[in-house]
Amino acid sequence: MPQEYDSRASLHLDVNQGLDRVTELVQTRLIESGWRDQVKLLCRKAILESASNKHVPTVDELIAQITPKARAMVHDAVKRELLHELELILVNVDKTGYAKSF
Amino acid sequence: MSAKGCLHVQGFKRIPKNLDTFKWVHAVFVVAGNRKTHETKIFNAFCRTCKNRGPFLHACLDCVYFGCHKHIREHTKTQKHNFSLELTYGQLHCSSCGDYVYDAEIDEMTMENKMNASKFKKRLFDCTSWDATEEERRLLSHKTKKICITPESTIGLRGLLNLGATCFMNCILQALMHTPLLRDYFLTEQHNCNSVPGVCFVCEISKLYQEFYKGDRVPLALPYLLHLTWNHAPHLAENKQQDAHEFFIATLNILHKHCLDTMHKNNELLETENGKCPCIIDKIFTGGLQSDLVCQNCNVVSTTIDPLWDFSLDLGPVTLDGKQPTSLKAVLERFTRAELLRVMCSNCGTYQESTKRLTMKTLPVVISFHLKRFQHSKKIKKKISTVISFPEMLDMTPFMSSSSTECPYPQDNRYSLFAVINHLGTSINVGHYTAYVRQQRDIWYKCDDHIITRADLKEVLDSEGEIKWLIETATPTSQLWQESGCKLCLKLDISRGMFVNPDELAELNRTQKLQILLDGNVDTEAPAHEASEHTVYVYLNDHNIERLSVKIPVHLRYQRGQITGGYGKVSLRKPSLLVWCPKQLSMVCGRGLKVEAPCDETFSKMCVWKNQTYQALFDDVELFVPVGDLDDYPLVSIVSLLLGCAGCVYILSVLSTTSL
């Protein structure tokens, strides 16, 4: 059941462009809170560090290296707002009759 | 990635088929501009290995495979497929280089896709640079002022001066000015006018948008627009308060017409829309109303779909449970519930009890609801001021036609409120229109002619709301009708098998004030085969034109006898409805067939009328008349001769015995 609900919710998000909306919102908030610049800086540092070892990292390596740090840096306010926004959208999964033909 | 660029991409680009594939995948899965591609994306964009929708979903460009970050790398490694496309930002990954690669030509292609998308997606433009052309730089140097939109900014709000009872126009214009889609259409200058300057209504509206959004705060006076409206919709040309709904419909009509007129050069565009009007008004406001007629006898359903621009909702006191509806939902439920009718069933060929039900086949982008607060029955005109509550978010799903099988996934039919128009005042003839509009997200303003004040959502939802969205009160059509100077006439062709009695018509003329003209000589005694056809014209000038019943007595004639007797058939055709309008109003009459008929009941001169279609309670009627049997002729004639003789003898004998 949780899995089924999960796929239903993710379909709902996709179908109604909810995911797009949320993504855009989060993106704006992350830029506003300075998170993007911080991550940029981290990436730059990481590249410089490995450049001193005569190796240019690939994007995949960078992703693997930076992601855990970047995740930790997201402001709590942004997380809360995202949660609230998702809740608002998901409450409507049942409310507006989307679920009926699933 | 090395500084020289990726050699593998050069090889990839040499094969044109590869580029086509890339372009298509990018258009569908990265940009996903229109509905169809969006649908395709939803059904296909998930990792084929772990069934998740992310993170970093990639599409393989060599085979049909989608994968999340981990699985696409495994896939390209094991299958030796070189290229994959990242689906969120549209970056190309080369597994030989082990990294994402850039290429000028590929960048150009993706840019083209992004620009052609019907919807702007910010994330796609985040990482692209804009190289302004010489002309753009020149333009930019002229405009140095930065405008920042905050909740306090008033950009887009302009008061409109009242030019003497023009608040009906002001409130509709305010609502139109704040219709997001129309605003986008006009501010991006999509309307390319090729007509004479100063005639096109669309251009005038376009100018008005520029005025509204340029940041000035001085109220505007719109004498020119008013003049243009009067020219194009003469029934509104009067220096007094008009009905806002009437104006709204007239405006849409004019905009629609002018849009089409100025578009005729792009014939391709007209064809691609497969029969649907491509103009902006129809794209935004037109929905499809489906009416299902179910015969109770044979259960055959006949379905018709009509386009509509707005819902006119009755608020009359009659409901199923005897209560007056108090919410928009209840009013809509009433609008879409099944109705019992007695109509001709095309399958059974007889009149049967049928149910008629209205549902929405297609929903427009912008719905306008018009609550008919002005009741207009016979001589009583009054305003229904029941409070109809309406939500900020309305779900139209319950009112959709049930057979929505074409779409495999449930649709979002929710609408959010952006404008309400109110009529203040207690009667039809006096009153004032104000509008509430939504500016930015969730900030409401009340527009009362030139005064614009901030309002909150609660105030908006508590208002009476005559035109939800956009539209409100109906000045009764009949009043408008009388002002227009048009004439209506029913033309009834009487066949040889029947007749109308001129004396009875004269009586009707006198008692019921019906203006009836009889064309042709009527011999009331003549049998069917000797009589001539004639025509009855009924002039309906002072009547309520929305619904009307006229009673004309018709008599059947004797029919010539036949060998086996039986019944003769006489048919009465459905009367044709003729309309005549003064010259400048010919558009009201529409495209009816032209018919020549007397102008009025005095038969003084002939006019050219237009034949209109209308809904009648019956179509053609067939009557059966008993006919004499010629086989009985000898018997009947002998018996009548004998009876005649016997009668004579009796009378003579009585006369001779009575003393005079």
mmCIF file with all atom_site columns, N, CA, C and O in Angstrom, chain B residues 42-86:
data_model
loop_
_atom_site.group_PDB
_atom_site.id
_atom_site.type_symbol
_atom_site.label_atom_id
_atom_site.label_alt_id
_atom_site.label_comp_id
_atom_site.label_asym_id
_atom_site.label_entity_id
_atom_site.label_seq_id
_atom_site.pdbx_PDB_ins_code
_atom_site.Cartn_x
_atom_site.Cartn_y
_atom_site.Cartn_z
_atom_site.occupancy
_atom_site.B_iso_or_equiv
_atom_site.pdbx_formal_charge
_atom_site.auth_seq_id
_atom_site.auth_comp_id
_atom_site.auth_asym_id
_atom_site.auth_atom_id
_atom_site.pdbx_PDB_model_num
ATOM 1   N N  . ILE B 1 42 ? 5.081  11.876 -19.176 1.00 0.00 ? 42 ILE B N  1
ATOM 2   C CA . ILE B 1 42 ? 4.597  11.272 -17.937 1.00 0.00 ? 42 ILE B CA 1
ATOM 3   C C  . ILE B 1 42 ? 4.604  9.752  -18.024 1.00 0.00 ? 42 ILE B C  1
ATOM 4   O O  . ILE B 1 42 ? 4.984  9.052  -17.095 1.00 0.00 ? 42 ILE B O  1
ATOM 5   N N  . PHE B 1 43 ? 4.197  9.234  -19.196 1.00 0.00 ? 43 PHE B N  1
ATOM 6   C CA . PHE B 1 43 ? 4.067  7.779  -19.278 1.00 0.00 ? 43 PHE B CA 1
ATOM 7   C C  . PHE B 1 43 ? 5.383  7.059  -19.507 1.00 0.00 ? 43 PHE B C  1
ATOM 8   O O  . PHE B 1 43 ? 5.474  5.859  -19.345 1.00 0.00 ? 43 PHE B O  1
ATOM 9   N N  . ASN B 1 44 ? 6.392  7.787  -19.937 1.00 0.00 ? 44 ASN B N  1
ATOM 10  C CA . ASN B 1 44 ? 7.629  7.081  -20.270 1.00 0.00 ? 44 ASN B CA 1
ATOM 11  C C  . ASN B 1 44 ? 8.823  7.435  -19.408 1.00 0.00 ? 44 ASN B C  1
ATOM 12  O O  . ASN B 1 44 ? 9.769  6.661  -19.331 1.00 0.00 ? 44 ASN B O  1
ATOM 13  N N  . ALA B 1 45 ? 8.770  8.612  -18.799 1.00 0.00 ? 45 ALA B N  1
ATOM 14  C CA . ALA B 1 45 ? 9.975  9.064  -18.113 1.00 0.00 ? 45 ALA B CA 1
ATOM 15  C C  . ALA B 1 45 ? 10.073 8.480  -16.714 1.00 0.00 ? 45 ALA B C  1
ATOM 16  O O  . ALA B 1 45 ? 9.705  9.109  -15.732 1.00 0.00 ? 45 ALA B O  1
ATOM 17  N N  . PHE B 1 46 ? 10.520 7.244  -16.636 1.00 0.00 ? 46 PHE B N  1
ATOM 18  C CA . PHE B 1 46 ? 10.871 6.678  -15.336 1.00 0.00 ? 46 PHE B CA 1
ATOM 19  C C  . PHE B 1 46 ? 11.992 5.677  -15.579 1.00 0.00 ? 46 PHE B C  1
ATOM 20  O O  . PHE B 1 46 ? 12.154 5.169  -16.688 1.00 0.00 ? 46 PHE B O  1
ATOM 21  N N  . CYS B 1 47 ? 12.746 5.414  -14.562 1.00 0.00 ? 47 CYS B N  1
ATOM 22  C CA . CYS B 1 47 ? 13.880 4.515  -14.724 1.00 0.00 ? 47 CYS B CA 1
ATOM 23  C C  . CYS B 1 47 ? 13.371 3.109  -15.035 1.00 0.00 ? 47 CYS B C  1
ATOM 24  O O  . CYS B 1 47 ? 12.547 2.574  -14.316 1.00 0.00 ? 47 CYS B O  1
ATOM 25  N N  . ARG B 1 48 ? 13.912 2.514  -16.126 1.00 0.00 ? 48 ARG B N  1
ATOM 26  C CA . ARG B 1 48 ? 13.423 1.201  -16.537 1.00 0.00 ? 48 ARG B CA 1
ATOM 27  C C  . ARG B 1 48 ? 13.932 0.107  -15.609 1.00 0.00 ? 48 ARG B C  1
ATOM 28  O O  . ARG B 1 48 ? 13.445 -1.011 -15.642 1.00 0.00 ? 48 ARG B O  1
ATOM 29  N N  . THR B 1 49 ? 14.891 0.415  -14.807 1.00 0.00 ? 49 THR B N  1
ATOM 30  C CA . THR B 1 49 ? 15.428 -0.617 -13.915 1.00 0.00 ? 49 THR B CA 1
ATOM 31  C C  . THR B 1 49 ? 14.781 -0.569 -12.536 1.00 0.00 ? 49 THR B C  1
ATOM 32  O O  . THR B 1 49 ? 14.307 -1.569 -12.026 1.00 0.00 ? 49 THR B O  1
ATOM 33  N N  . CYS B 1 50 ? 14.751 0.668  -11.959 1.00 0.00 ? 50 CYS B N  1
ATOM 34  C CA . CYS B 1 50 ? 14.231 0.710  -10.593 1.00 0.00 ? 50 CYS B CA 1
ATOM 35  C C  . CYS B 1 50 ? 12.863 1.370  -10.495 1.00 0.00 ? 50 CYS B C  1
ATOM 36  O O  . CYS B 1 50 ? 12.325 1.525  -9.397  1.00 0.00 ? 50 CYS B O  1
ATOM 37  N N  . LYS B 1 51 ? 12.266 1.751  -11.648 1.00 0.00 ? 51 LYS B N  1
ATOM 38  C CA . LYS B 1 51 ? 10.911 2.304  -11.720 1.00 0.00 ? 51 LYS B CA 1
ATOM 39  C C  . LYS B 1 51 ? 10.747 3.652  -10.998 1.00 0.00 ? 51 LYS B C  1
ATOM 40  O O  . LYS B 1 51 ? 9.632  4.088  -10.763 1.00 0.00 ? 51 LYS B O  1
ATOM 41  N N  . ASN B 1 52 ? 11.823 4.274  -10.629 1.00 0.00 ? 52 ASN B N  1
ATOM 42  C CA . ASN B 1 52 ? 11.699 5.583  -9.986  1.00 0.00 ? 52 ASN B CA 1
ATOM 43  C C  . ASN B 1 52 ? 11.744 6.699  -11.027 1.00 0.00 ? 52 ASN B C  1
ATOM 44  O O  . ASN B 1 52 ? 12.217 6.499  -12.141 1.00 0.00 ? 52 ASN B O  1
ATOM 45  N N  . ARG B 1 53 ? 11.263 7.841  -10.582 1.00 0.00 ? 53 ARG B N  1
ATOM 46  C CA . ARG B 1 53 ? 11.278 8.973  -11.509 1.00 0.00 ? 53 ARG B CA 1
ATOM 47  C C  . ARG B 1 53 ? 12.506 9.856  -11.323 1.00 0.00 ? 53 ARG B C  1
ATOM 48  O O  . ARG B 1 53 ? 12.508 11.013 -11.710 1.00 0.00 ? 53 ARG B O  1
ATOM 49  N N  . GLY B 1 54 ? 13.465 9.403  -10.712 1.00 0.00 ? 54 GLY B N  1
ATOM 50  C CA . GLY B 1 54 ? 14.666 10.197 -10.553 1.00 0.00 ? 54 GLY B CA 1
ATOM 51  C C  . GLY B 1 54 ? 15.615 9.518  -9.611  1.00 0.00 ? 54 GLY B C  1
ATOM 52  O O  . GLY B 1 54 ? 15.403 8.347  -9.293  1.00 0.00 ? 54 GLY B O  1
ATOM 53  N N  . PRO B 1 55 ? 16.640 10.114 -9.156  1.00 0.00 ? 55 PRO B N  1
ATOM 54  C CA . PRO B 1 55 ? 17.079 11.466 -9.526  1.00 0.00 ? 55 PRO B CA 1
ATOM 55  C C  . PRO B 1 55 ? 17.955 11.448 -10.775 1.00 0.00 ? 55 PRO B C  1
ATOM 56  O O  . PRO B 1 55 ? 18.512 10.410 -11.112 1.00 0.00 ? 55 PRO B O  1
ATOM 57  N N  . PHE B 1 56 ? 18.076 12.573 -11.428 1.00 0.00 ? 56 PHE B N  1
ATOM 58  C CA . PHE B 1 56 ? 18.857 12.744 -12.661 1.00 0.00 ? 56 PHE B CA 1
ATOM 59  C C  . PHE B 1 56 ? 18.482 11.727 -13.712 1.00 0.00 ? 56 PHE B C  1
ATOM 60  O O  . PHE B 1 56 ? 19.292 10.898 -14.100 1.00 0.00 ? 56 PHE B O  1
ATOM 61  N N  . LEU B 1 57 ? 17.243 11.772 -14.136 1.00 0.00 ? 57 LEU B N  1
ATOM 62  C CA . LEU B 1 57 ? 16.793 10.824 -15.146 1.00 0.00 ? 57 LEU B CA 1
ATOM 63  C C  . LEU B 1 57 ? 17.469 11.132 -16.484 1.00 0.00 ? 57 LEU B C  1
ATOM 64  O O  . LEU B 1 57 ? 17.561 12.287 -16.893 1.00 0.00 ? 57 LEU B O  1
ATOM 65  N N  . HIS B 1 58 ? 17.960 10.074 -17.133 1.00 0.00 ? 58 HIS B N  1
ATOM 66  C CA . HIS B 1 58 ? 18.610 10.218 -18.433 1.00 0.00 ? 58 HIS B CA 1
ATOM 67  C C  . HIS B 1 58 ? 17.882 9.380  -19.468 1.00 0.00 ? 58 HIS B C  1
ATOM 68  O O  . HIS B 1 58 ? 17.247 8.380  -19.121 1.00 0.00 ? 58 HIS B O  1
ATOM 69  N N  . ALA B 1 59 ? 17.985 9.784  -20.727 1.00 0.00 ? 59 ALA B N  1
ATOM 70  C CA . ALA B 1 59 ? 17.471 8.950  -21.809 1.00 0.00 ? 59 ALA B CA 1
ATOM 71  C C  . ALA B 1 59 ? 18.652 8.545  -22.668 1.00 0.00 ? 59 ALA B C  1
ATOM 72  O O  . ALA B 1 59 ? 19.486 9.383  -23.026 1.00 0.00 ? 59 ALA B O  1
ATOM 73  N N  . CYS B 1 60 ? 18.701 7.260  -23.003 1.00 0.00 ? 60 CYS B N  1
ATOM 74  C CA . CYS B 1 60 ? 19.769 6.782  -23.878 1.00 0.00 ? 60 CYS B CA 1
ATOM 75  C C  . CYS B 1 60 ? 19.430 7.197  -25.304 1.00 0.00 ? 60 CYS B C  1
ATOM 76  O O  . CYS B 1 60 ? 18.282 7.105  -25.731 1.00 0.00 ? 60 CYS B O  1
ATOM 77  N N  . LEU B 1 61 ? 20.432 7.667  -26.050 1.00 0.00 ? 61 LEU B N  1
ATOM 78  C CA . LEU B 1 61 ? 20.150 8.124  -27.406 1.00 0.00 ? 61 LEU B CA 1
ATOM 79  C C  . LEU B 1 61 ? 20.350 7.024  -28.451 1.00 0.00 ? 61 LEU B C  1
ATOM 80  O O  . LEU B 1 61 ? 20.084 7.225  -29.622 1.00 0.00 ? 61 LEU B O  1
ATOM 81  N N  . ASP B 1 62 ? 20.797 5.870  -28.016 1.00 0.00 ? 62 ASP B N  1
ATOM 82  C CA . ASP B 1 62 ? 21.029 4.790  -28.975 1.00 0.00 ? 62 ASP B CA 1
ATOM 83  C C  . ASP B 1 62 ? 19.903 3.763  -28.963 1.00 0.00 ? 62 ASP B C  1
ATOM 84  O O  . ASP B 1 62 ? 19.685 3.061  -29.936 1.00 0.00 ? 62 ASP B O  1
ATOM 85  N N  . CYS B 1 63 ? 19.204 3.662  -27.842 1.00 0.00 ? 63 CYS B N  1
ATOM 86  C CA . CYS B 1 63 ? 18.093 2.734  -27.789 1.00 0.00 ? 63 CYS B CA 1
ATOM 87  C C  . CYS B 1 63 ? 17.014 3.358  -26.910 1.00 0.00 ? 63 CYS B C  1
ATOM 88  O O  . CYS B 1 63 ? 17.222 4.440  -26.364 1.00 0.00 ? 63 CYS B O  1
ATOM 89  N N  . VAL B 1 64 ? 15.890 2.672  -26.807 1.00 0.00 ? 64 VAL B N  1
ATOM 90  C CA . VAL B 1 64 ? 14.845 3.214  -25.963 1.00 0.00 ? 64 VAL B CA 1
ATOM 91  C C  . VAL B 1 64 ? 15.092 2.762  -24.536 1.00 0.00 ? 64 VAL B C  1
ATOM 92  O O  . VAL B 1 64 ? 14.747 1.648  -24.151 1.00 0.00 ? 64 VAL B O  1
ATOM 93  N N  . TYR B 1 65 ? 15.733 3.599  -23.777 1.00 0.00 ? 65 TYR B N  1
ATOM 94  C CA . TYR B 1 65 ? 15.988 3.260  -22.381 1.00 0.00 ? 65 TYR B CA 1
ATOM 95  C C  . TYR B 1 65 ? 16.043 4.540  -21.564 1.00 0.00 ? 65 TYR B C  1
ATOM 96  O O  . TYR B 1 65 ? 16.640 5.541  -21.969 1.00 0.00 ? 65 TYR B O  1
ATOM 97  N N  . PHE B 1 66 ? 15.364 4.518  -20.433 1.00 0.00 ? 66 PHE B N  1
ATOM 98  C CA . PHE B 1 66 ? 15.457 5.631  -19.490 1.00 0.00 ? 66 PHE B CA 1
ATOM 99  C C  . PHE B 1 66 ? 16.048 5.089  -18.208 1.00 0.00 ? 66 PHE B C  1
ATOM 100 O O  . PHE B 1 66 ? 15.765 3.951  -17.831 1.00 0.00 ? 66 PHE B O  1
ATOM 101 N N  . GLY B 1 67 ? 16.840 5.900  -17.559 1.00 0.00 ? 67 GLY B N  1
ATOM 102 C CA . GLY B 1 67 ? 17.412 5.401  -16.330 1.00 0.00 ? 67 GLY B CA 1
ATOM 103 C C  . GLY B 1 67 ? 17.773 6.534  -15.388 1.00 0.00 ? 67 GLY B C  1
ATOM 104 O O  . GLY B 1 67 ? 18.031 7.669  -15.825 1.00 0.00 ? 67 GLY B O  1
ATOM 105 N N  . CYS B 1 68 ? 17.759 6.226  -14.105 1.00 0.00 ? 68 CYS B N  1
ATOM 106 C CA . CYS B 1 68 ? 18.189 7.218  -13.142 1.00 0.00 ? 68 CYS B CA 1
ATOM 107 C C  . CYS B 1 68 ? 19.727 7.275  -13.171 1.00 0.00 ? 68 CYS B C  1
ATOM 108 O O  . CYS B 1 68 ? 20.376 6.509  -13.875 1.00 0.00 ? 68 CYS B O  1
ATOM 109 N N  . HIS B 1 69 ? 20.275 8.165  -12.405 1.00 0.00 ? 69 HIS B N  1
ATOM 110 C CA . HIS B 1 69 ? 21.709 8.429  -12.454 1.00 0.00 ? 69 HIS B CA 1
ATOM 111 C C  . HIS B 1 69 ? 22.548 7.161  -12.427 1.00 0.00 ? 69 HIS B C  1
ATOM 112 O O  . HIS B 1 69 ? 23.441 6.942  -13.241 1.00 0.00 ? 69 HIS B O  1
ATOM 113 N N  . LYS B 1 70 ? 22.197 6.294  -11.504 1.00 0.00 ? 70 LYS B N  1
ATOM 114 C CA . LYS B 1 70 ? 22.998 5.087  -11.314 1.00 0.00 ? 70 LYS B CA 1
ATOM 115 C C  . LYS B 1 70 ? 22.810 4.133  -12.494 1.00 0.00 ? 70 LYS B C  1
ATOM 116 O O  . LYS B 1 70 ? 23.778 3.632  -13.072 1.00 0.00 ? 70 LYS B O  1
ATOM 117 N N  . HIS B 1 71 ? 21.546 3.931  -12.867 1.00 0.00 ? 71 HIS B N  1
ATOM 118 C CA . HIS B 1 71 ? 21.268 2.877  -13.839 1.00 0.00 ? 71 HIS B CA 1
ATOM 119 C C  . HIS B 1 71 ? 21.612 3.256  -15.265 1.00 0.00 ? 71 HIS B C  1
ATOM 120 O O  . HIS B 1 71 ? 21.918 2.395  -16.083 1.00 0.00 ? 71 HIS B O  1
ATOM 121 N N  . ILE B 1 72 ? 21.559 4.558  -15.583 1.00 0.00 ? 72 ILE B N  1
ATOM 122 C CA . ILE B 1 72 ? 21.937 4.931  -16.946 1.00 0.00 ? 72 ILE B CA 1
ATOM 123 C C  . ILE B 1 72 ? 23.428 4.734  -17.148 1.00 0.00 ? 72 ILE B C  1
ATOM 124 O O  . ILE B 1 72 ? 23.874 4.319  -18.228 1.00 0.00 ? 72 ILE B O  1
ATOM 125 N N  . ARG B 1 73 ? 24.198 4.971  -16.108 1.00 0.00 ? 73 ARG B N  1
ATOM 126 C CA . ARG B 1 73 ? 25.641 4.762  -16.249 1.00 0.00 ? 73 ARG B CA 1
ATOM 127 C C  . ARG B 1 73 ? 25.949 3.274  -16.441 1.00 0.00 ? 73 ARG B C  1
ATOM 128 O O  . ARG B 1 73 ? 26.773 2.901  -17.267 1.00 0.00 ? 73 ARG B O  1
ATOM 129 N N  . GLU B 1 74 ? 25.231 2.450  -15.687 1.00 0.00 ? 74 GLU B N  1
ATOM 130 C CA . GLU B 1 74 ? 25.411 0.995  -15.860 1.00 0.00 ? 74 GLU B CA 1
ATOM 131 C C  . GLU B 1 74 ? 25.013 0.581  -17.269 1.00 0.00 ? 74 GLU B C  1
ATOM 132 O O  . GLU B 1 74 ? 25.684 -0.191 -17.934 1.00 0.00 ? 74 GLU B O  1
ATOM 133 N N  . HIS B 1 75 ? 23.881 1.146  -17.740 1.00 0.00 ? 75 HIS B N  1
ATOM 134 C CA . HIS B 1 75 ? 23.348 0.794  -19.056 1.00 0.00 ? 75 HIS B CA 1
ATOM 135 C C  . HIS B 1 75 ? 24.352 1.146  -20.153 1.00 0.00 ? 75 HIS B C  1
ATOM 136 O O  . HIS B 1 75 ? 24.656 0.306  -21.012 1.00 0.00 ? 75 HIS B O  1
ATOM 137 N N  . THR B 1 76 ? 24.857 2.385  -20.143 1.00 0.00 ? 76 THR B N  1
ATOM 138 C CA . THR B 1 76 ? 25.768 2.788  -21.218 1.00 0.00 ? 76 THR B CA 1
ATOM 139 C C  . THR B 1 76 ? 27.057 1.971  -21.169 1.00 0.00 ? 76 THR B C  1
ATOM 140 O O  . THR B 1 76 ? 27.687 1.718  -22.187 1.00 0.00 ? 76 THR B O  1
ATOM 141 N N  . LYS B 1 77 ? 27.429 1.555  -20.004 1.00 0.00 ? 77 LYS B N  1
ATOM 142 C CA . LYS B 1 77 ? 28.657 0.772  -19.864 1.00 0.00 ? 77 LYS B CA 1
ATOM 143 C C  . LYS B 1 77 ? 28.471 -0.637 -20.422 1.00 0.00 ? 77 LYS B C  1
ATOM 144 O O  . LYS B 1 77 ? 29.258 -1.096 -21.251 1.00 0.00 ? 77 LYS B O  1
ATOM 145 N N  . THR B 1 78 ? 27.368 -1.289 -20.008 1.00 0.00 ? 78 THR B N  1
ATOM 146 C CA . THR B 1 78 ? 27.188 -2.680 -20.428 1.00 0.00 ? 78 THR B CA 1
ATOM 147 C C  . THR B 1 78 ? 26.787 -2.763 -21.891 1.00 0.00 ? 78 THR B C  1
ATOM 148 O O  . THR B 1 78 ? 27.214 -3.659 -22.602 1.00 0.00 ? 78 THR B O  1
ATOM 149 N N  . GLN B 1 79 ? 25.946 -1.820 -22.359 1.00 0.00 ? 79 GLN B N  1
ATOM 150 C CA . GLN B 1 79 ? 25.458 -1.883 -23.742 1.00 0.00 ? 79 GLN B CA 1
ATOM 151 C C  . GLN B 1 79 ? 26.418 -1.211 -24.712 1.00 0.00 ? 79 GLN B C  1
ATOM 152 O O  . GLN B 1 79 ? 26.201 -1.230 -25.916 1.00 0.00 ? 79 GLN B O  1
ATOM 153 N N  . LYS B 1 80 ? 27.411 -0.530 -24.206 1.00 0.00 ? 80 LYS B N  1
ATOM 154 C CA . LYS B 1 80 ? 28.355 0.237  -25.031 1.00 0.00 ? 80 LYS B CA 1
ATOM 155 C C  . LYS B 1 80 ? 27.639 1.313  -25.851 1.00 0.00 ? 80 LYS B C  1
ATOM 156 O O  . LYS B 1 80 ? 27.983 1.584  -26.995 1.00 0.00 ? 80 LYS B O  1
ATOM 157 N N  . HIS B 1 81 ? 26.598 1.876  -25.281 1.00 0.00 ? 81 HIS B N  1
ATOM 158 C CA . HIS B 1 81 ? 25.948 3.026  -25.925 1.00 0.00 ? 81 HIS B CA 1
ATOM 159 C C  . HIS B 1 81 ? 26.648 4.283  -25.424 1.00 0.00 ? 81 HIS B C  1
ATOM 160 O O  . HIS B 1 81 ? 26.888 4.431  -24.230 1.00 0.00 ? 81 HIS B O  1
ATOM 161 N N  . ASN B 1 82 ? 26.952 5.166  -26.361 1.00 0.00 ? 82 ASN B N  1
ATOM 162 C CA . ASN B 1 82 ? 27.835 6.267  -25.996 1.00 0.00 ? 82 ASN B CA 1
ATOM 163 C C  . ASN B 1 82 ? 27.130 7.461  -25.366 1.00 0.00 ? 82 ASN B C  1
ATOM 164 O O  . ASN B 1 82 ? 27.621 8.036  -24.409 1.00 0.00 ? 82 ASN B O  1
ATOM 165 N N  . PHE B 1 83 ? 25.978 7.840  -25.928 1.00 0.00 ? 83 PHE B N  1
ATOM 166 C CA . PHE B 1 83 ? 25.402 9.108  -25.502 1.00 0.00 ? 83 PHE B CA 1
ATOM 167 C C  . PHE B 1 83 ? 24.091 8.954  -24.736 1.00 0.00 ? 83 PHE B C  1
ATOM 168 O O  . PHE B 1 83 ? 23.251 8.122  -25.072 1.00 0.00 ? 83 PHE B O  1
ATOM 169 N N  . SER B 1 84 ? 23.934 9.781  -23.732 1.00 0.00 ? 84 SER B N  1
ATOM 170 C CA . SER B 1 84 ? 22.651 9.840  -23.035 1.00 0.00 ? 84 SER B CA 1
ATOM 171 C C  . SER B 1 84 ? 22.337 11.297 -22.757 1.00 0.00 ? 84 SER B C  1
ATOM 172 O O  . SER B 1 84 ? 23.234 12.137 -22.664 1.00 0.00 ? 84 SER B O  1
ATOM 173 N N  . LEU B 1 85 ? 21.063 11.571 -22.631 1.00 0.00 ? 85 LEU B N  1
ATOM 174 C CA . LEU B 1 85 ? 20.612 12.955 -22.448 1.00 0.00 ? 85 LEU B CA 1
ATOM 175 C C  . LEU B 1 85 ? 19.997 13.111 -21.066 1.00 0.00 ? 85 LEU B C  1
ATOM 176 O O  . LEU B 1 85 ? 19.109 12.344 -20.683 1.00 0.00 ? 85 LEU B O  1
ATOM 177 N N  . GLU B 1 86 ? 20.467 14.107 -20.346 1.00 0.00 ? 86 GLU B N  1
ATOM 178 C CA . GLU B 1 86 ? 19.944 14.379 -19.018 1.00 0.00 ? 86 GLU B CA 1
ATOM 179 C C  . GLU B 1 86 ? 18.601 15.089 -19.199 1.00 0.00 ? 86 GLU B C  1
ATOM 180 O O  . GLU B 1 86 ? 18.503 16.007 -20.018 1.00 0.00 ? 86 GLU B O  1
#
